[in-house]
Coordinates of N, CA and C and ligand atoms in Angstrom, one line a residue:
M1 N -11.8 4.0 -8.1 CA -10.5 4.5 -7.6 C -9.4 4.2 -8.6
N2 N -8.4 5.2 -8.7 CA -7.3 5.0 -9.6 C -6.4 3.8 -9.1
K3 N -5.6 3.3 -10.0 CA -4.7 2.2 -9.7 C -3.3 2.6 -9.3
T4 N -3.0 3.9 -9.4 CA -1.7 4.4 -9.1 C -1.8 5.2 -7.8
I5 N -1.0 4.7 -6.8 CA -1.1 5.4 -5.5 C 0.2 6.1 -5.3
V6 N 0.1 7.4 -5.1 CA 1.4 8.2 -4.9 C 1.7 8.3 -3.5
A7 N 2.9 7.9 -3.1 CA 3.4 7.9 -1.7 C 3.7 9.4 -1.3
L8 N 3.0 9.9 -0.3 CA 3.3 11.3 0.2 C 4.3 11.2 1.2
D9 N 5.6 10.9 0.8 CA 6.7 10.8 1.8 C 7.3 12.1 2.0
F10 N 6.5 13.0 2.7 CA 7.0 14.3 3.1 C 6.9 14.4 4.6
S11 N 7.5 15.4 5.2 CA 7.5 15.6 6.6 C 6.8 16.8 7.1
S12 N 6.1 17.5 6.2 CA 5.3 18.7 6.7 C 4.1 18.9 5.9
R13 N 3.1 19.5 6.5 CA 1.8 19.8 5.9 C 2.0 20.7 4.7
E14 N 2.9 21.6 4.8 CA 3.1 22.6 3.7 C 3.6 21.9 2.5
E15 N 4.6 21.0 2.7 CA 5.1 20.2 1.5 C 4.0 19.4 0.8
V16 N 3.2 18.8 1.7 CA 2.1 17.9 1.1 C 1.1 18.8 0.3
L17 N 0.6 19.9 1.0 CA -0.4 20.7 0.3 C 0.2 21.3 -1.0
G18 N 1.5 21.7 -0.9 CA 2.1 22.3 -2.1 C 2.2 21.3 -3.2
F19 N 2.6 20.1 -2.8 CA 2.7 19.0 -3.9 C 1.3 18.7 -4.5
L20 N 0.3 18.6 -3.6 CA -1.1 18.2 -4.1 C -1.7 19.4 -5.0
A21 N -1.2 20.6 -4.7 CA -1.8 21.7 -5.5 C -1.4 21.6 -7.0
K22 N -0.4 20.8 -7.3 CA 0.0 20.6 -8.7 C -0.9 19.7 -9.5
F23 N -1.9 19.1 -8.8 CA -2.8 18.2 -9.4 C -4.2 18.9 -9.6
D24 N -4.8 18.8 -10.8 CA -6.1 19.5 -10.9 C -7.2 18.5 -10.9
E25 N -6.9 17.3 -10.5 CA -8.0 16.3 -10.2 C -7.6 15.4 -9.1
P26 N -8.6 14.8 -8.4 CA -8.3 13.9 -7.3 C -7.4 12.7 -7.7
V27 N -6.5 12.4 -6.9 CA -5.6 11.2 -7.1 C -5.7 10.3 -5.9
F28 N -5.0 9.2 -6.0 CA -5.0 8.2 -4.9 C -3.6 8.4 -4.2
V29 N -3.6 8.6 -2.9 CA -2.4 8.9 -2.2 C -2.2 7.9 -1.1
K30 N -0.9 7.8 -0.7 CA -0.6 6.9 0.5 C 0.0 7.9 1.5
I31 N -0.5 7.8 2.7 CA 0.0 8.5 3.9 C 0.6 7.5 4.8
G32 N 1.9 7.6 5.1 CA 2.5 6.6 5.9 C 3.0 7.2 7.3
M33 N 3.9 6.5 7.9 CA 4.4 6.9 9.2 C 5.0 8.2 9.3
E34 N 5.9 8.5 8.2 CA 6.7 9.7 8.2 C 5.8 10.9 8.4
L35 N 4.7 11.0 7.5 CA 3.8 12.1 7.5 C 2.9 12.1 8.8
T36 N 2.4 11.0 9.1 CA 1.5 10.9 10.3 C 2.2 11.3 11.6
Y37 N 3.4 10.8 11.7 CA 4.1 11.1 13.0 C 4.6 12.6 13.0
A38 N 4.7 13.2 11.8 CA 5.1 14.6 11.8 C 3.8 15.5 12.0
C39 N 2.7 15.2 11.4 CA 1.6 16.1 11.4 C 0.4 15.6 12.2
G40 N 0.4 14.3 12.7 CA -0.8 13.8 13.4 C -1.8 13.3 12.3
L41 N -2.9 12.8 12.8 CA -3.9 12.2 11.9 C -4.7 13.4 11.3
D42 N -4.5 14.6 11.7 CA -5.3 15.7 11.1 C -4.9 15.8 9.6
I43 N -3.7 15.4 9.2 CA -3.3 15.5 7.8 C -4.2 14.6 7.0
V44 N -4.7 13.5 7.5 CA -5.6 12.6 6.8 C -6.8 13.4 6.4
K45 N -7.4 14.1 7.4 CA -8.6 14.8 7.2 C -8.4 16.0 6.2
D46 N -7.2 16.6 6.3 CA -6.9 17.7 5.3 C -6.8 17.2 3.9
V47 N -6.2 16.0 3.7 CA -6.0 15.5 2.3 C -7.4 14.9 1.8
K48 N -8.1 14.4 2.7 CA -9.4 13.8 2.4 C -10.4 15.0 1.9
A49 N -10.2 16.1 2.6 CA -11.1 17.3 2.3 C -10.8 17.8 0.9
L50 N -9.6 17.5 0.4 CA -9.3 17.9 -1.0 C -9.9 16.9 -2.0
G51 N -10.5 15.8 -1.6 CA -11.2 14.9 -2.5 C -10.3 13.7 -2.9
H52 N -9.1 13.6 -2.4 CA -8.2 12.5 -2.8 C -8.6 11.2 -2.1
D53 N -8.4 10.0 -2.8 CA -8.6 8.7 -2.1 C -7.3 8.5 -1.3
I54 N -7.5 7.8 -0.1 CA -6.3 7.6 0.8 C -6.1 6.2 1.2
F55 N -4.8 5.8 1.1 CA -4.3 4.5 1.6 C -3.5 4.9 2.9
L56 N -4.0 4.6 4.0 CA -3.3 4.9 5.3 C -2.4 3.7 5.7
D57 N -1.1 4.0 5.5 CA -0.1 2.9 5.6 C 0.6 3.0 6.9
L58 N -0.1 2.5 8.0 CA 0.5 2.5 9.3 C 0.9 1.2 9.8
K59 N 0.7 0.1 9.0 CA 1.2 -1.2 9.3 C 1.0 -1.7 10.7
L60 N -0.2 -1.8 11.2 CA -0.4 -2.2 12.6 C 0.0 -3.6 12.9
H61 N 0.6 -3.8 14.0 CA 1.1 -5.1 14.4 C 1.2 -5.2 16.0
D62 N 0.2 -5.8 16.6 CA 0.2 -5.9 18.1 C -0.7 -7.0 18.4
I63 N -1.1 -7.2 19.7 CA -2.0 -8.2 20.1 C -3.4 -7.9 19.5
P64 N -4.2 -8.9 19.2 CA -5.4 -8.7 18.5 C -6.3 -7.6 19.1
N65 N -6.5 -7.6 20.5 CA -7.3 -6.6 21.1 C -6.9 -5.2 20.9
T66 N -5.6 -5.0 20.9 CA -5.1 -3.6 20.7 C -5.2 -3.2 19.2
V67 N -5.0 -4.1 18.3 CA -5.1 -3.8 16.9 C -6.6 -3.5 16.6
K68 N -7.5 -4.3 17.2 CA -8.9 -4.1 16.9 C -9.3 -2.6 17.3
G69 N -8.8 -2.3 18.6 CA -9.2 -0.9 19.1 C -8.6 0.2 18.2
G70 N -7.3 -0.1 17.8 CA -6.7 0.9 16.9 C -7.4 1.1 15.6
M71 N -7.7 -0.1 15.0 CA -8.4 0.0 13.7 C -9.8 0.7 13.8
K72 N -10.4 0.4 14.9 CA -11.8 1.0 15.1 C -11.7 2.5 15.1
N73 N -10.7 3.0 15.7 CA -10.5 4.5 15.7 C -10.1 5.0 14.4
L74 N -9.2 4.3 13.7 CA -8.7 4.7 12.4 C -9.8 4.7 11.3
A75 N -10.7 3.7 11.5 CA -11.8 3.5 10.5 C -12.8 4.8 10.5
K76 N -12.8 5.5 11.6 CA -13.6 6.7 11.7 C -13.2 7.8 10.8
L77 N -11.9 7.7 10.3 CA -11.4 8.7 9.5 C -11.9 8.6 8.0
G78 N -12.5 7.5 7.7 CA -13.1 7.3 6.4 C -12.1 7.2 5.3
V79 N -10.9 6.5 5.6 CA -9.9 6.3 4.5 C -10.4 5.1 3.6
D80 N -9.7 4.9 2.5 CA -10.2 3.9 1.5 C -9.5 2.6 1.7
V81 N -8.2 2.6 2.0 CA -7.4 1.4 2.2 C -6.6 1.6 3.5
I82 N -6.4 0.5 4.2 CA -5.6 0.6 5.5 C -4.9 -0.8 5.6
N83 N -3.8 -0.8 6.4 CA -3.1 -2.1 6.5 C -2.6 -2.5 7.9
C84 N -2.2 -3.8 7.9 CA -1.6 -4.4 9.2 C -0.6 -5.4 8.7
H85 N 0.2 -5.9 9.6 CA 1.2 -6.9 9.2 C 0.6 -8.3 9.2
C86 N 0.9 -9.1 8.2 CA 0.4 -10.5 8.3 C 1.2 -11.3 9.3
G87 N 2.4 -10.8 9.7 CA 3.2 -11.5 10.7 C 2.6 -11.5 12.1
G88 N 1.5 -10.8 12.3 CA 0.8 -10.8 13.6 C -0.1 -12.0 13.7
G89 N -0.3 -12.7 12.6 CA -1.1 -14.0 12.7 C -2.5 -13.8 12.3
I90 N -3.2 -14.9 12.1 CA -4.6 -14.8 11.6 C -5.5 -14.2 12.6
A91 N -5.4 -14.5 13.9 CA -6.3 -13.9 14.9 C -6.1 -12.4 14.9
M92 N -4.9 -11.9 14.8 CA -4.7 -10.4 14.8 C -5.3 -9.8 13.6
M93 N -5.2 -10.5 12.4 CA -5.8 -9.9 11.2 C -7.3 -9.9 11.2
K94 N -7.9 -11.0 11.8 CA -9.3 -11.0 12.0 C -9.8 -9.9 12.9
A95 N -9.0 -9.6 13.9 CA -9.4 -8.5 14.9 C -9.3 -7.2 14.2
A96 N -8.3 -7.0 13.3 CA -8.2 -5.8 12.5 C -9.4 -5.5 11.7
K97 N -9.8 -6.6 11.1 CA -11.0 -6.5 10.2 C -12.3 -6.1 11.0
E98 N -12.4 -6.8 12.2 CA -13.5 -6.5 13.1 C -13.5 -5.0 13.5
G99 N -12.3 -4.5 13.8 CA -12.2 -3.1 14.3 C -12.7 -2.2 13.2
I100 N -12.3 -2.5 12.0 CA -12.7 -1.6 10.8 C -14.2 -1.6 10.7
L101 N -14.8 -2.8 10.7 CA -16.2 -2.9 10.5 C -17.0 -2.2 11.7
E102 N -16.4 -2.3 12.9 CA -17.1 -1.6 14.0 C -16.9 -0.1 13.9
G103 N -15.8 0.3 13.5 CA -15.5 1.8 13.5 C -16.0 2.6 12.3
T104 N -16.4 1.9 11.2 CA -16.8 2.6 10.0 C -18.2 3.2 10.3
P105 N -18.3 4.5 10.0 CA -19.6 5.2 10.3 C -20.7 4.6 9.4
E106 N -21.9 4.6 10.0 CA -23.0 4.0 9.4 C -23.2 4.5 8.0
G107 N -23.5 3.6 7.0 CA -23.8 4.0 5.7 C -22.5 4.2 4.8
K108 N -21.3 4.2 5.4 CA -20.1 4.4 4.7 C -19.5 3.0 4.3
E109 N -18.7 3.0 3.2 CA -18.0 1.8 2.8 C -16.8 1.6 3.7
P110 N -16.7 0.3 4.3 CA -15.5 0.1 5.1 C -14.2 0.1 4.3
A111 N -13.1 0.6 4.9 CA -11.8 0.6 4.2 C -11.4 -0.8 3.9
K112 N -10.8 -0.9 2.7 CA -10.2 -2.2 2.4 C -9.0 -2.5 3.3
L113 N -8.9 -3.7 3.7 CA -7.8 -4.1 4.6 C -6.8 -4.9 3.9
I114 N -5.5 -4.5 3.9 CA -4.4 -5.1 3.1 C -3.4 -5.6 4.1
G115 N -2.9 -6.8 4.0 CA -1.8 -7.3 4.8 C -0.4 -7.1 4.3
V116 N 0.5 -6.7 5.1 CA 1.9 -6.6 4.6 C 2.5 -8.0 4.8
T117 N 3.1 -8.5 3.7 CA 3.7 -9.9 3.8 C 5.1 -9.7 4.3
I118 N 6.1 -10.2 3.6 CA 7.5 -10.0 4.0 C 7.9 -8.7 3.3
L119 N 8.5 -7.8 4.1 CA 8.9 -6.5 3.6 C 9.9 -6.8 2.5
T120 N 9.8 -6.0 1.4 CA 10.8 -6.2 0.3 C 12.2 -5.8 0.7
S121 N 12.4 -5.2 1.8 CA 13.7 -4.9 2.3 C 14.4 -6.1 3.0
V122 N 13.6 -7.2 3.3 CA 14.1 -8.3 4.0 C 14.6 -9.4 2.9
S123 N 15.9 -9.7 3.0 CA 16.4 -10.7 2.1 C 16.1 -12.1 2.6
K124 N 16.4 -13.1 1.7 CA 16.2 -14.5 2.0 C 17.1 -14.8 3.3
E125 N 18.3 -14.3 3.2 CA 19.3 -14.6 4.3 C 18.7 -14.1 5.7
A126 N 18.2 -12.9 5.7 CA 17.7 -12.3 6.9 C 16.5 -13.0 7.3
M127 N 15.6 -13.4 6.4 CA 14.4 -14.2 6.8 C 14.8 -15.5 7.4
N128 N 15.8 -16.2 6.8 CA 16.2 -17.5 7.3 C 16.9 -17.4 8.6
E129 N 17.9 -16.5 8.7 CA 18.8 -16.5 9.8 C 18.3 -15.6 11.0
E130 N 17.8 -14.5 10.6 CA 17.4 -13.6 11.7 C 15.9 -13.9 12.2
L131 N 15.0 -14.0 11.2 CA 13.6 -14.2 11.6 C 13.3 -15.7 11.9
G132 N 14.2 -16.6 11.5 CA 14.1 -18.0 11.8 C 13.0 -18.7 10.9
I133 N 12.7 -18.1 9.7 CA 11.8 -18.7 8.8 C 12.6 -19.4 7.7
D134 N 12.4 -20.7 7.5 CA 13.2 -21.4 6.5 C 12.6 -21.2 5.1
G135 N 13.3 -21.6 4.1 CA 12.8 -21.6 2.8 C 12.9 -20.3 2.0
E136 N 12.2 -20.3 0.9 CA 12.2 -19.1 0.0 C 11.3 -18.0 0.5
V137 N 11.6 -16.8 0.2 CA 10.8 -15.6 0.5 C 9.4 -15.8 -0.1
M138 N 9.4 -16.2 -1.4 CA 8.2 -16.4 -2.2 C 7.2 -17.3 -1.4
D139 N 7.7 -18.4 -0.9 CA 6.8 -19.4 -0.2 C 6.2 -18.7 1.0
T140 N 7.0 -18.0 1.8 CA 6.4 -17.3 3.0 C 5.4 -16.2 2.6
V141 N 5.7 -15.5 1.5 CA 4.8 -14.4 1.1 C 3.5 -15.1 0.7
V142 N 3.5 -16.2 -0.1 CA 2.2 -16.8 -0.5 C 1.5 -17.4 0.7
R143 N 2.2 -17.9 1.6 CA 1.6 -18.5 2.9 C 0.9 -17.4 3.7
Y144 N 1.6 -16.2 3.8 CA 1.0 -15.1 4.5 C -0.2 -14.6 3.8
A145 N -0.1 -14.6 2.4 CA -1.3 -14.1 1.7 C -2.5 -15.0 1.9
K146 N -2.2 -16.3 1.9 CA -3.3 -17.3 2.2 C -3.9 -17.0 3.6
N147 N -3.1 -16.8 4.6 CA -3.5 -16.5 5.9 C -4.4 -15.2 5.9
A148 N -3.9 -14.2 5.2 CA -4.7 -13.0 5.1 C -6.1 -13.2 4.5
K149 N -6.1 -14.0 3.5 CA -7.4 -14.3 2.9 C -8.3 -15.0 3.9
E150 N -7.7 -16.0 4.6 CA -8.5 -16.7 5.5 C -9.1 -15.8 6.6
A151 N -8.3 -14.8 7.0 CA -8.7 -13.9 8.0 C -9.8 -12.8 7.5
G152 N -10.0 -12.9 6.2 CA -11.0 -12.0 5.6 C -10.5 -10.7 5.1
L153 N -9.1 -10.6 4.9 CA -8.6 -9.4 4.3 C -8.9 -9.3 2.8
D154 N -8.7 -8.1 2.3 CA -9.0 -7.9 0.9 C -7.8 -8.1 0.0
G155 N -6.6 -8.1 0.5 CA -5.5 -8.3 -0.3 C -4.2 -8.1 0.5
V156 N -3.1 -8.0 -0.2 CA -1.8 -7.9 0.5 C -0.9 -6.9 -0.3
V157 N 0.1 -6.4 0.5 CA 1.2 -5.7 -0.1 C 2.3 -6.7 -0.4
C158 N 2.8 -6.7 -1.6 CA 3.9 -7.6 -2.0 C 4.7 -7.0 -3.1
S159 N 5.8 -7.7 -3.5 CA 6.6 -7.2 -4.6 C 5.9 -7.6 -5.9
V160 N 6.3 -6.9 -7.0 CA 5.7 -7.2 -8.3 C 6.0 -8.6 -8.6
H161 N 7.1 -9.1 -8.2 CA 7.5 -10.5 -8.6 C 6.7 -11.6 -7.9
E162 N 5.9 -11.2 -6.9 CA 5.1 -12.2 -6.2 C 3.6 -12.1 -6.5
A163 N 3.2 -11.1 -7.3 CA 1.8 -10.8 -7.5 C 1.1 -12.0 -8.2
K164 N 1.8 -12.6 -9.2 CA 1.2 -13.7 -10.0 C 0.9 -14.9 -9.1
A165 N 1.9 -15.3 -8.3 CA 1.8 -16.5 -7.5 C 0.6 -16.2 -6.4
I166 N 0.5 -15.0 -6.0 CA -0.5 -14.7 -5.0 C -1.9 -14.8 -5.6
H167 N -2.1 -14.3 -6.8 CA -3.3 -14.4 -7.5 C -3.7 -15.9 -7.8
E168 N -2.7 -16.7 -8.1 CA -2.9 -18.1 -8.4 C -3.4 -18.8 -7.1
A169 N -2.8 -18.4 -5.9 CA -3.1 -19.1 -4.7 C -4.4 -18.5 -4.0
C170 N -4.7 -17.3 -4.2 CA -5.8 -16.6 -3.5 C -6.9 -16.1 -4.4
G171 N -6.7 -16.2 -5.7 CA -7.8 -15.8 -6.6 C -7.5 -14.4 -7.2
D172 N -8.1 -14.1 -8.3 CA -7.9 -12.8 -9.0 C -8.5 -11.7 -8.3
D173 N -9.5 -11.9 -7.4 CA -10.2 -10.8 -6.7 C -9.4 -10.3 -5.5
F174 N -8.4 -11.2 -5.1 CA -7.6 -10.8 -3.9 C -6.6 -9.8 -4.4
L175 N -6.6 -8.6 -3.8 CA -5.8 -7.5 -4.3 C -4.3 -7.6 -4.0
T176 N -3.5 -7.2 -5.0 CA -2.1 -7.1 -4.8 C -1.7 -5.6 -4.9
V177 N -1.0 -5.1 -3.9 CA -0.6 -3.7 -3.9 C 0.9 -3.7 -3.9
T178 N 1.6 -3.1 -4.9 CA 3.0 -3.3 -5.0 C 3.8 -2.0 -5.1
P179 N 4.8 -1.8 -4.2 CA 5.7 -0.7 -4.3 C 7.0 -1.2 -5.1
G180 N 8.0 -0.3 -5.1 CA 9.2 -0.7 -5.9 C 9.1 -0.4 -7.4
I181 N 8.4 0.6 -7.7 CA 8.1 0.9 -9.1 C 9.0 2.0 -9.6
R182 N 9.6 1.8 -10.8 CA 10.5 2.9 -11.4 C 10.1 3.0 -12.9
L183 N 10.2 4.2 -13.4 CA 9.9 4.4 -14.8 C 11.2 3.9 -15.6
A184 N 11.0 3.4 -16.8 CA 12.1 3.0 -17.6 C 13.2 4.0 -17.7
G185 N 14.4 3.7 -17.4 CA 15.5 4.6 -17.4 C 15.6 5.6 -16.2
G186 N 14.7 5.4 -15.2 CA 14.7 6.3 -14.1 C 15.7 5.9 -13.0
N187 N 15.8 6.7 -12.0 CA 16.8 6.5 -10.9 C 16.2 5.4 -10.0
V188 N 17.0 4.4 -9.6 CA 16.5 3.3 -8.8 C 16.5 3.7 -7.3
N189 N 17.3 4.7 -6.9 CA 17.5 5.1 -5.5 C 17.9 3.9 -4.6
D190 N 17.3 3.8 -3.5 CA 17.6 2.8 -2.5 C 16.8 1.5 -2.7
Q191 N 15.9 1.4 -3.7 CA 15.2 0.2 -3.9 C 16.1 -0.9 -4.5
K192 N 15.8 -2.1 -4.1 CA 16.7 -3.2 -4.6 C 16.1 -3.9 -5.9
R193 N 14.8 -4.3 -5.7 CA 14.1 -5.0 -6.8 C 13.0 -4.1 -7.4
V194 N 13.3 -3.5 -8.5 CA 12.3 -2.6 -9.1 C 11.7 -3.1 -10.3
A195 N 10.6 -2.5 -10.7 CA 9.9 -2.9 -12.0 C 9.2 -1.7 -12.5
T196 N 8.9 -1.7 -13.8 CA 8.2 -0.6 -14.4 C 6.7 -0.8 -14.2
P197 N 5.9 0.3 -14.4 CA 4.4 0.1 -14.4 C 4.0 -0.9 -15.4
E198 N 4.6 -0.9 -16.6 CA 4.2 -1.8 -17.6 C 4.3 -3.3 -17.1
Y199 N 5.4 -3.6 -16.5 CA 5.7 -4.9 -16.0 C 4.7 -5.3 -14.9
A200 N 4.5 -4.3 -14.0 CA 3.5 -4.5 -12.9 C 2.1 -4.9 -13.5
K201 N 1.7 -4.1 -14.5 CA 0.4 -4.4 -15.1 C 0.4 -5.8 -15.7
E202 N 1.5 -6.2 -16.4 CA 1.6 -7.5 -17.0 C 1.6 -8.6 -16.0
Q203 N 2.1 -8.3 -14.8 CA 2.1 -9.3 -13.7 C 0.8 -9.4 -12.9
G204 N -0.1 -8.5 -13.3 CA -1.5 -8.6 -12.7 C -1.6 -7.8 -11.4
C205 N -0.6 -6.9 -11.1 CA -0.7 -6.1 -9.9 C -1.9 -5.2 -10.0
D206 N -2.7 -5.1 -8.9 CA -4.0 -4.4 -9.0 C -3.7 -2.9 -8.7
Y207 N -2.8 -2.6 -7.8 CA -2.5 -1.2 -7.5 C -0.9 -1.1 -7.4
I208 N -0.4 0.0 -7.8 CA 1.1 0.2 -7.6 C 1.2 1.4 -6.7
V209 N 2.3 1.4 -5.9 CA 2.6 2.5 -5.0 C 3.9 3.2 -5.6
V210 N 3.8 4.4 -6.0 CA 4.9 5.1 -6.6 C 5.2 6.4 -5.8
G211 N 6.5 6.4 -5.3 CA 6.9 7.6 -4.5 C 7.7 8.6 -5.4
R212 N 9.0 8.4 -5.3 CA 9.9 9.4 -5.9 C 9.8 9.6 -7.4
S213 N 9.4 8.6 -8.1 CA 9.3 8.7 -9.6 C 8.2 9.8 -9.9
I214 N 7.3 10.0 -9.0 CA 6.3 11.1 -9.2 C 6.6 12.3 -8.4
T215 N 7.0 12.1 -7.1 CA 7.2 13.3 -6.2 C 8.4 14.2 -6.7
T216 N 9.4 13.6 -7.4 CA 10.5 14.4 -7.8 C 10.5 14.7 -9.3
S217 N 9.3 14.3 -9.9 CA 9.2 14.6 -11.4 C 9.0 16.1 -11.6
A218 N 9.5 16.7 -12.7 CA 9.3 18.1 -13.0 C 7.8 18.4 -13.2
D219 N 7.0 17.4 -13.6 CA 5.6 17.6 -13.8 C 4.9 16.4 -13.2
P220 N 4.7 16.4 -11.9 CA 4.1 15.3 -11.2 C 2.7 14.8 -11.7
A221 N 1.9 15.8 -12.1 CA 0.5 15.5 -12.5 C 0.6 14.7 -13.9
K222 N 1.5 15.2 -14.7 CA 1.7 14.5 -16.1 C 2.2 13.1 -15.9
T223 N 3.2 13.0 -15.0 CA 3.8 11.6 -14.8 C 2.8 10.7 -14.2
Y224 N 2.0 11.2 -13.2 CA 0.9 10.4 -12.6 C 0.0 9.9 -13.6
R225 N -0.5 10.9 -14.5 CA -1.5 10.5 -15.6 C -0.9 9.5 -16.5
E226 N 0.4 9.6 -16.9 CA 1.0 8.6 -17.8 C 1.0 7.2 -17.2
I227 N 1.4 7.2 -15.9 CA 1.5 5.9 -15.2 C 0.1 5.3 -15.0
E228 N -0.9 6.1 -14.7 CA -2.3 5.7 -14.5 C -2.9 5.1 -15.8
E229 N -2.5 5.8 -16.9 CA -2.9 5.3 -18.2 C -2.5 3.8 -18.4
V230 N -1.3 3.5 -18.1 CA -0.8 2.2 -18.2 C -1.6 1.2 -17.3
M231 N -1.8 1.6 -16.0 CA -2.4 0.8 -15.1 C -3.9 0.6 -15.3
S232 N -4.6 1.6 -15.7 CA -6.0 1.4 -15.9 C -6.4 1.0 -17.3
N233 N -5.6 1.4 -18.3 CA -6.0 1.0 -19.6 C -5.2 -0.2 -20.2
G234 N -4.2 -0.6 -19.4 CA -3.4 -1.7 -19.9 C -2.6 -1.4 -21.1
A235 N -2.1 -0.2 -21.2 CA -1.3 0.1 -22.4 C 0.1 -0.5 -22.2
V236 N 0.2 -1.8 -22.3 CA 1.5 -2.4 -22.2 C 2.1 -2.8 -23.5
Ligands
C5P301 O1 10.0 6.5 -3.7 P1 9.6 5.0 -3.8 O2 8.7 4.8 -5.1 O3 10.7 4.0 -3.7 O4 8.6 4.9 -2.6 C1 8.0 3.6 -2.3 C2 7.0 3.8 -1.2 O5 6.5 2.5 -0.9 C3 7.5 4.3 0.1 O6 6.5 5.0 0.8 C4 7.9 3.1 0.9 O7 7.8 3.2 2.3 C5 6.8 2.1 0.4 N1 7.2 0.7 0.5 C6 8.2 0.1 -0.1 N2 8.5 -1.2 0.0 C7 7.8 -2.0 0.8 C8 6.7 -1.4 1.5 C9 6.4 -0.1 1.3 O8 8.9 0.8 -0.9 N3 8.0 -3.3 0.9

């Protein structure tokens, strides 16, 4: 699988298929709430039929039994990576994993399960005062990553700045998937803490999620290839 995941943040099937037609080889894509809630899960099947690898980013978070049932049904789609919130606790994450294993069709590889730690949109102040979690964001992120590992997850979503500490705490095999990527000199948009693909690679991020830097590029396939070159060959 490629190391660069392009976020398909579109609201219609036509936009997605038009965008993917610009690529002449399979890529790794992320399908999130925006697209799923607009098109339903059929969009996953359509994108899969084109040969692309899929990260289904629906961030499940509910009681363990419900998450297990949800994951069991999602696993039937044959996606490559899927996620849930670490904030649901270890029992919920374990249930998510069980659901995936039960729902994966026989003979198929189960989707990798990734936990969402503290959203990068949550500041230290919000975490301390609104969520009632004391201390530094980094400490909670690492704690959540350890919980995810204990529950049998394959890795976590985190910011570039936390990837190193997570690998130190959970091992190099524990995957880190990081959004908030911008090309050198590119537009930051609404992201607060951004980093380049080169820096992400240097920090040991296993996969990066890139949205607008690719989707708004004049030549998305070329931009994707250039970023993937950095991530897979370590051209830092
Ligand atoms: O366009 P951009 O590269 O900022 O898109 C980043 C993608 O990663 C979006 O799909 C966004 O929802 C997702 N994401 C994020 N920050 C998180 C979790 C997910 O930007 N903490």
